[in-house]
GROMACS .gro file of C-alpha atoms in nm:
model
  143
    1MET     CA    1  -1.968   3.304  -2.594
    2SER     CA    2  -1.742   3.329  -2.914
    3ASP     CA    3  -1.491   3.506  -2.702
    4ARG     CA    4  -1.493   3.201  -2.446
    5ILE     CA    5  -1.454   2.968  -2.768
    6PHE     CA    6  -1.171   3.176  -2.909
    7GLY     CA    7  -0.996   3.180  -2.569
    8VAL     CA    8  -1.011   2.792  -2.511
    9PHE     CA    9  -0.880   2.750  -2.869
   10GLY     CA   10  -0.590   2.975  -2.793
   11ILE     CA   11  -0.527   2.807  -2.466
   12LEU     CA   12  -0.547   2.474  -2.657
   13LEU     CA   13  -0.299   2.609  -2.926
   14ALA     CA   14  -0.066   2.734  -2.650
   15ILE     CA   15  -0.044   2.407  -2.518
   16GLY     CA   16   0.060   2.232  -2.837
   17PHE     CA   17   0.288   2.508  -2.907
   18ALA     CA   18   0.473   2.429  -2.578
   19MET     CA   19   0.449   2.059  -2.609
   20SER     CA   20   0.628   2.099  -2.954
   21ALA     CA   21   0.879   2.343  -2.821
   22LEU     CA   22   0.976   2.078  -2.576
   23THR     CA   23   1.048   1.832  -2.829
   24ILE     CA   24   1.346   2.040  -2.966
   25GLU     CA   25   1.676   1.894  -2.944
   26GLU     CA   26   1.945   2.085  -2.794
   27SER     CA   27   2.298   2.091  -2.946
   28PHE     CA   28   2.588   2.037  -2.711
   29LEU     CA   29   2.698   2.390  -2.863
   30SER     CA   30   2.377   2.582  -2.730
   31ASP     CA   31   2.403   2.858  -2.512
   32ALA     CA   32   2.265   2.854  -2.149
   33VAL     CA   33   1.908   2.963  -2.254
   34GLY     CA   34   1.910   2.713  -2.521
   35PRO     CA   35   1.664   2.672  -2.831
   36LYS     CA   36   1.333   2.608  -2.647
   37ALA     CA   37   1.322   2.923  -2.430
   38PHE     CA   38   1.194   3.156  -2.701
   39PRO     CA   39   0.919   2.929  -2.819
   40LEU     CA   40   0.814   2.845  -2.468
   41ILE     CA   41   0.794   3.233  -2.391
   42ILE     CA   42   0.557   3.265  -2.685
   43ALA     CA   43   0.348   2.985  -2.580
   44ALA     CA   44   0.332   3.129  -2.223
   45ILE     CA   45   0.213   3.462  -2.366
   46LEU     CA   46  -0.044   3.311  -2.593
   47GLY     CA   47  -0.158   3.095  -2.292
   48ILE     CA   48  -0.193   3.375  -2.056
   49SER     CA   49  -0.379   3.626  -2.299
   50SER     CA   50  -0.607   3.338  -2.436
   51ALA     CA   51  -0.703   3.278  -2.071
   52VAL     CA   52  -0.766   3.643  -1.991
   53ILE     CA   53  -1.013   3.605  -2.331
   54ALA     CA   54  -1.157   3.310  -2.205
   55ILE     CA   55  -1.216   3.415  -1.820
   56LYS     CA   56  -1.314   3.780  -1.889
   57PRO     CA   57  -1.502   3.800  -2.229
   58ASP     CA   58  -1.627   4.110  -2.417
   59PRO     CA   59  -1.984   4.152  -2.333
   60GLU     CA   60  -2.052   4.211  -2.688
   61PRO     CA   61  -1.763   4.120  -2.924
   62HIS     CA   62  -1.757   4.272  -3.272
   63TRP     CA   63  -1.606   4.009  -3.538
   64PRO     CA   64  -1.505   4.092  -3.856
   65ASN     CA   65  -1.729   4.031  -4.171
   66PHE     CA   66  -1.663   3.759  -4.433
   67ALA     CA   67  -1.453   3.991  -4.647
   68ARG     CA   68  -1.190   4.060  -4.370
   69LEU     CA   69  -1.175   3.692  -4.270
   70ALA     CA   70  -1.100   3.588  -4.628
   71GLU     CA   71  -0.810   3.862  -4.597
   72ILE     CA   72  -0.681   3.709  -4.269
   73ALA     CA   73  -0.710   3.350  -4.408
   74ALA     CA   74  -0.497   3.470  -4.727
   75ALA     CA   75  -0.232   3.616  -4.503
   76VAL     CA   76  -0.192   3.274  -4.300
   77VAL     CA   77  -0.179   3.109  -4.628
   78VAL     CA   78   0.095   3.346  -4.749
   79MET     CA   79   0.285   3.282  -4.423
   80VAL     CA   80   0.234   2.905  -4.444
   81LEU     CA   81   0.362   2.942  -4.844
   82TYR     CA   82   0.674   3.136  -4.707
   83ALA     CA   83   0.770   2.885  -4.453
   84GLN     CA   84   0.734   2.621  -4.730
   85PHE     CA   85   0.931   2.786  -4.998
   86LEU     CA   86   1.184   2.929  -4.815
   87PRO     CA   87   1.433   2.652  -4.829
   88VAL     CA   88   1.360   2.613  -5.214
   89ALA     CA   89   1.367   3.000  -5.285
   90GLY     CA   90   1.591   3.121  -5.032
   91PHE     CA   91   1.553   3.380  -4.763
   92VAL     CA   92   1.595   3.684  -4.992
   93PHE     CA   93   1.330   3.581  -5.263
   94ALA     CA   94   1.077   3.417  -5.032
   95THR     CA   95   1.084   3.724  -4.769
   96ALA     CA   96   1.082   3.956  -5.046
   97ALA     CA   97   0.760   3.802  -5.196
   98ALA     CA   98   0.548   3.766  -4.859
   99ALA     CA   99   0.680   4.113  -4.754
  100THR     CA  100   0.550   4.249  -5.088
  101TYR     CA  101   0.200   4.074  -5.061
  102LEU     CA  102   0.147   4.171  -4.701
  103SER     CA  103   0.234   4.535  -4.730
  104TRP     CA  104  -0.006   4.537  -5.038
  105ARG     CA  105  -0.282   4.415  -4.844
  106LEU     CA  106  -0.218   4.643  -4.546
  107GLY     CA  107  -0.291   4.952  -4.792
  108SER     CA  108   0.011   5.022  -4.967
  109THR     CA  109   0.049   5.095  -5.354
  110ILE     CA  110   0.190   4.825  -5.561
  111ILE     CA  111   0.500   4.989  -5.621
  112GLY     CA  112   0.525   5.089  -5.279
  113SER     CA  113   0.474   4.732  -5.181
  114VAL     CA  114   0.746   4.597  -5.394
  115LEU     CA  115   0.998   4.832  -5.254
  116THR     CA  116   0.902   4.766  -4.914
  117GLY     CA  117   0.933   4.369  -4.978
  118VAL     CA  118   1.256   4.418  -5.133
  119GLY     CA  119   1.413   4.648  -4.896
  120THR     CA  120   1.273   4.438  -4.609
  121SER     CA  121   1.417   4.114  -4.778
  122VAL     CA  122   1.754   4.301  -4.837
  123GLY     CA  123   1.791   4.466  -4.513
  124ILE     CA  124   1.726   4.164  -4.306
  125TYR     CA  125   1.956   3.968  -4.502
  126VAL     CA  126   2.257   4.210  -4.483
  127ILE     CA  127   2.186   4.270  -4.098
  128PHE     CA  128   2.160   3.879  -4.015
  129HIS     CA  129   2.359   3.721  -4.256
  130LEU     CA  130   2.644   3.980  -4.367
  131VAL     CA  131   2.675   4.188  -4.035
  132LEU     CA  132   2.577   3.921  -3.763
  133GLY     CA  133   2.703   3.620  -3.954
  134LEU     CA  134   2.386   3.398  -3.912
  135SER     CA  135   2.292   3.150  -4.177
  136LEU     CA  136   1.966   3.221  -4.354
  137ALA     CA  137   1.819   2.975  -4.622
  138ARG     CA  138   2.006   2.986  -4.950
  139GLY     CA  139   1.835   3.007  -5.284
  140PRO     CA  140   1.918   2.918  -5.643
  141LEU     CA  141   2.140   3.224  -5.666
  142GLY     CA  142   2.335   3.137  -5.346
  143PHE     CA  143   2.170   3.400  -5.133
   0.00000   0.00000   0.00000
């Protein structure tokens, strides 16, 4: 029964995500696909996979214990904080902090997590901003 509840919740989430994506305003400079395509694809994948879970549930689902659910909730909080602090702290700092925490929770050492977070942040910044010329959120230091 819990799989069916989870599947129905996913379907409702996909519908809400698709409705939100349809409100995105298109610029006259947008490409042929437009800014709505990627969110709608994600909503479709979420909806289809959730429908499969709801229609064909696992006979004996195994749910994580409370400690694991708390770690998942903490990761969700970090991602929400990342979205909130991205315009304030800038892409490099916010991404480094989020990637450091997430890699630490995935089992890396503290030093390895910091190196992974900084490397991921700087690497993405170099590729997307310096090489491809895309604009990323600027922080207090201008990058």
